[in-house]
Amino acid sequence: RNGDGRAVLRSSVREFLCSEAMHYLGIPTSRAASLVVSNDDVWRDQFYNGNIKKERGAIVLRLAKSWFRIGSLEILAHAGELDLLRRLLDFIIQEHFPSIAMNDSNKYLEFFSTVVSETANLIALWMSVGFAHGVCNTDNFSLLSITIDYGPFGFMESYDPNFVPNTSDDERRYKIGNQANVGLFNLSKLLQALKPLLDPRQKQLASQILEGYGEHYYIRFTELFKTKLGLLGENEDDNYLIAFLLKVSLLK
């Protein structure tokens, strides 16, 4: 796609600051350990309006428990590398999912269930602070459900479900109001990658788990907004109030 793979100082500073902000907001994220400025010149069209300017390059050293993504499994399944897929999955589960027993015949099902619920939780947390990732493809979704690969992200100033921080996203695929749906799409791709390792019963159960994603997300989203509003207990009008206040913000 004619990309040079480089980052400019401007975007690197944004990434450093945002990953630290997300951490202190209590949102699972990779963190920036250092920022190194490069002497190499990088040419960028910052606003995609044909005005290309020379900028200074930079490198951010990012830290996370793991950089395995949904795409890490997807590519192996697509290539038919099932033995390698199984070995990688076993490694990921053993290293990062200690609650799952390696001798459990349903370990891949348990893994999928955990990723589904934690992904729903992560996106609900994004929405609770008005964070739009900008590029929510399967290669940018962590299997540990942490925020990775900060790029053209943004925070909404006021509520707008059509907010898009990525100026190259002409189709608004990754608009903030679509993040939960894109999460479901990515998890369906994860299930597709896992299916060659599941028996017929497990495949059926995995499909049911995926169907529960929306409820997981909705419950967590509601909990977070009720906390922000100081609402106690359960009231059938809580969800109406949340939706009403978001709509008022949109009208403003």
Coordinates of C-alpha atoms in Angstrom, one line a residue:
R1 CA 0.0 0.0 0.0
N2 CA 3.0 2.3 -0.6
G3 CA 3.6 2.8 3.1
D4 CA 7.1 3.2 4.5
G5 CA 6.3 1.9 8.0
R6 CA 7.7 5.0 9.7
A7 CA 6.3 7.2 12.4
V8 CA 6.7 10.9 12.7
L9 CA 7.5 12.8 15.9
R10 CA 4.0 14.4 16.1
S11 CA 2.2 11.0 16.1
S12 CA 4.8 9.4 18.4
V13 CA 4.3 12.0 21.1
R14 CA 0.5 11.5 20.8
E15 CA 0.9 7.8 21.2
F16 CA 3.1 8.1 24.2
L17 CA 0.7 10.5 26.0
C18 CA -2.4 8.6 25.1
S19 CA -1.2 5.2 26.2
E20 CA -0.2 6.7 29.6
A21 CA -3.6 8.4 29.8
M22 CA -5.4 5.2 29.1
H23 CA -3.4 3.4 31.7
Y24 CA -4.3 5.9 34.4
L25 CA -7.9 5.9 33.3
G26 CA -7.9 2.2 34.2
I27 CA -8.2 0.9 30.6
P28 CA -6.0 -2.1 29.7
T29 CA -3.3 -0.9 27.3
S30 CA 0.2 -1.3 26.1
R31 CA 2.5 1.4 27.6
A32 CA 5.3 3.6 26.2
A33 CA 8.7 3.1 27.8
S34 CA 10.7 5.6 25.7
L35 CA 10.6 7.9 22.6
V36 CA 13.6 8.2 20.4
V37 CA 13.9 10.9 17.8
S38 CA 15.3 10.0 14.4
N39 CA 17.5 12.1 12.1
D40 CA 15.7 10.7 9.1
D41 CA 13.2 12.9 7.3
V42 CA 9.7 11.5 6.7
W43 CA 7.3 12.9 4.2
R44 CA 3.7 13.0 5.2
D45 CA 0.4 14.4 4.0
Q46 CA -1.0 15.1 7.5
F47 CA -4.5 16.1 6.4
Y48 CA -4.7 14.0 3.2
N49 CA -5.2 17.2 1.2
G50 CA -2.2 16.9 -1.1
N51 CA 0.0 19.2 1.1
I52 CA 3.0 16.9 1.7
K53 CA 5.6 18.2 4.2
K54 CA 8.8 16.9 5.6
E55 CA 8.6 15.8 9.3
R56 CA 11.1 14.4 11.7
G57 CA 10.8 10.6 12.4
A58 CA 10.6 9.0 15.8
I59 CA 10.3 5.5 17.4
V60 CA 8.2 4.7 20.4
L61 CA 9.3 1.6 22.5
R62 CA 6.0 0.0 23.6
L63 CA 5.6 -2.6 26.3
A64 CA 2.9 -5.2 26.8
K65 CA 2.5 -8.7 28.3
S66 CA 2.0 -10.0 24.8
W67 CA 1.6 -8.7 21.2
F68 CA -0.3 -11.7 20.0
R69 CA -3.4 -10.6 18.1
I70 CA -6.5 -12.2 16.5
G71 CA -4.6 -11.8 13.2
S72 CA -1.8 -13.9 14.6
L73 CA -4.1 -16.9 14.7
E74 CA -6.2 -15.9 11.6
I75 CA -3.1 -16.0 9.3
L76 CA -2.1 -19.5 10.4
A77 CA -5.6 -20.9 10.0
H78 CA -5.9 -19.3 6.6
A79 CA -2.6 -20.9 5.5
G80 CA -3.6 -24.3 6.8
E81 CA -0.8 -24.3 9.4
L82 CA -3.0 -26.2 11.9
D83 CA -0.1 -27.8 13.9
L84 CA 1.6 -24.4 14.3
L85 CA -1.8 -22.9 15.2
R86 CA -2.3 -25.5 17.9
R87 CA 1.2 -25.0 19.3
L88 CA 0.8 -21.2 19.4
L89 CA -2.6 -21.4 21.0
D90 CA -1.2 -23.7 23.7
F91 CA 1.7 -21.3 24.3
I92 CA -0.6 -18.3 24.6
I93 CA -3.0 -20.1 27.0
Q94 CA -0.1 -21.5 29.2
E95 CA 1.6 -18.1 29.4
H96 CA -1.4 -15.7 29.7
F97 CA -4.5 -17.6 30.7
P98 CA -3.5 -19.4 34.0
S99 CA -7.2 -20.1 34.9
I100 CA -7.4 -22.5 31.9
A101 CA -6.1 -26.0 32.5
M102 CA -3.9 -27.3 29.7
N103 CA -5.3 -30.8 30.1
D104 CA -8.9 -29.5 29.7
S105 CA -10.4 -30.9 26.5
N106 CA -12.4 -27.6 26.3
K107 CA -9.4 -25.3 26.7
Y108 CA -9.8 -23.7 23.3
L109 CA -13.5 -23.1 24.0
E110 CA -12.6 -21.6 27.4
F111 CA -10.0 -19.4 25.7
F112 CA -12.5 -18.1 23.2
S113 CA -15.1 -17.4 25.9
T114 CA -12.6 -15.3 27.8
V115 CA -11.5 -13.3 24.8
V116 CA -15.1 -12.6 23.9
S117 CA -16.1 -11.3 27.3
E118 CA -12.8 -9.3 27.8
T119 CA -13.1 -7.8 24.3
A120 CA -16.6 -6.6 25.1
N121 CA -15.3 -5.2 28.4
L122 CA -12.4 -3.3 26.6
I123 CA -14.7 -1.7 24.0
A124 CA -17.2 -0.7 26.7
L125 CA -14.3 1.0 28.5
W126 CA -13.3 2.8 25.3
M127 CA -16.8 4.1 24.9
S128 CA -17.0 5.2 28.5
V129 CA -14.2 7.8 27.9
G130 CA -15.1 8.6 24.3
F131 CA -12.1 6.9 22.8
A132 CA -12.1 5.9 19.2
H133 CA -9.3 3.6 18.1
G134 CA -9.4 4.4 14.5
V135 CA -8.2 1.2 12.9
C136 CA -10.1 -1.8 14.5
N137 CA -9.0 -4.6 12.2
T138 CA -8.2 -8.1 13.4
D139 CA -4.4 -7.4 13.5
N140 CA -5.0 -4.5 15.9
F141 CA -7.1 -6.5 18.4
S142 CA -5.1 -8.1 21.2
L143 CA -5.8 -11.6 22.3
L144 CA -5.3 -10.3 25.8
S145 CA -7.9 -7.6 25.2
I146 CA -5.6 -4.7 25.8
T147 CA -5.4 -1.5 23.7
I148 CA -2.5 -1.8 21.2
D149 CA -1.3 -0.1 18.0
Y150 CA -2.2 3.5 18.7
G151 CA -2.5 5.2 15.3
P152 CA -5.1 7.6 14.1
F153 CA -7.0 7.5 17.5
G154 CA -9.1 10.3 18.9
F155 CA -11.3 11.3 21.8
M156 CA -14.7 12.8 21.3
E157 CA -15.2 16.4 22.5
S158 CA -19.0 15.7 22.7
Y159 CA -21.0 12.6 21.9
D160 CA -21.2 11.8 18.2
P161 CA -21.6 8.2 17.1
N162 CA -20.3 9.2 13.7
F163 CA -17.0 10.5 15.1
V164 CA -14.1 9.2 13.0
P165 CA -10.5 10.1 14.0
N166 CA -8.9 8.5 11.0
T167 CA -9.1 10.9 8.1
S168 CA -8.4 8.1 5.6
D169 CA -11.5 6.1 6.7
D170 CA -13.7 7.4 4.0
E171 CA -16.3 4.7 4.6
R172 CA -16.5 5.4 8.3
R173 CA -16.0 1.7 9.0
Y174 CA -14.3 2.4 12.3
K175 CA -16.4 5.3 13.5
I176 CA -16.8 5.3 17.3
G177 CA -20.5 4.2 17.1
N178 CA -19.4 1.1 15.2
Q179 CA -16.6 -0.1 17.4
A180 CA -18.7 -2.7 19.3
N181 CA -20.0 -4.1 16.0
V182 CA -16.4 -4.3 14.6
G183 CA -15.4 -6.1 17.8
L184 CA -18.1 -8.7 17.0
F185 CA -16.8 -9.0 13.5
N186 CA -13.3 -9.6 14.7
L187 CA -14.3 -12.2 17.2
S188 CA -16.2 -14.0 14.4
K189 CA -12.9 -14.1 12.5
L190 CA -11.3 -15.5 15.6
L191 CA -13.9 -18.2 15.9
Q192 CA -13.4 -19.0 12.2
A193 CA -9.7 -19.5 12.9
L194 CA -10.3 -21.7 15.9
K195 CA -12.9 -24.0 14.2
P196 CA -10.4 -26.4 12.7
L197 CA -9.3 -27.3 16.3
L198 CA -12.9 -27.7 17.7
D199 CA -15.2 -30.7 17.5
P200 CA -18.8 -30.3 16.3
R201 CA -20.2 -29.8 19.9
Q202 CA -17.5 -27.3 20.7
K203 CA -18.2 -25.4 17.5
Q204 CA -21.9 -25.1 18.4
L205 CA -21.1 -23.9 21.9
A206 CA -18.6 -21.4 20.6
S207 CA -21.2 -20.0 18.3
Q208 CA -23.5 -19.5 21.3
I209 CA -20.7 -17.8 23.2
L210 CA -20.3 -15.4 20.3
E211 CA -24.0 -14.7 20.3
G212 CA -23.6 -13.6 23.9
Y213 CA -21.1 -10.9 23.1
G214 CA -23.7 -8.2 22.6
E215 CA -25.2 -8.8 26.1
H216 CA -21.7 -8.8 27.7
Y217 CA -21.0 -5.4 26.0
Y218 CA -24.4 -3.9 26.8
I219 CA -24.2 -4.9 30.5
R220 CA -20.7 -3.5 30.9
F221 CA -21.5 -0.3 29.0
T222 CA -24.5 0.3 31.3
E223 CA -22.5 -0.4 34.4
L224 CA -19.8 2.1 33.4
F225 CA -22.3 4.9 32.6
K226 CA -24.4 4.3 35.7
T227 CA -21.2 4.7 37.7
K228 CA -20.4 7.9 35.9
L229 CA -23.8 9.2 36.7
G230 CA -23.8 8.0 40.3
L231 CA -26.9 5.8 39.8
L232 CA -27.4 3.2 42.5
G233 CA -29.3 0.0 42.4
E234 CA -31.4 -1.2 39.5
N235 CA -34.1 0.9 37.8
E236 CA -35.8 0.2 34.5
D237 CA -35.4 3.8 33.6
D238 CA -31.6 3.9 33.9
N239 CA -31.0 2.9 30.3
Y240 CA -33.5 5.5 29.1
L241 CA -31.7 8.1 31.1
I242 CA -28.3 7.2 29.7
A243 CA -29.6 7.2 26.1
F244 CA -31.4 10.5 26.7
L245 CA -28.3 12.2 28.1
L246 CA -26.2 11.0 25.2
K247 CA -28.7 12.4 22.8
V248 CA -28.7 15.7 24.6
S249 CA -25.0 15.8 24.3
L250 CA -25.3 15.0 20.6
L251 CA -27.8 17.9 20.1
K252 CA -25.4 20.3 21.8

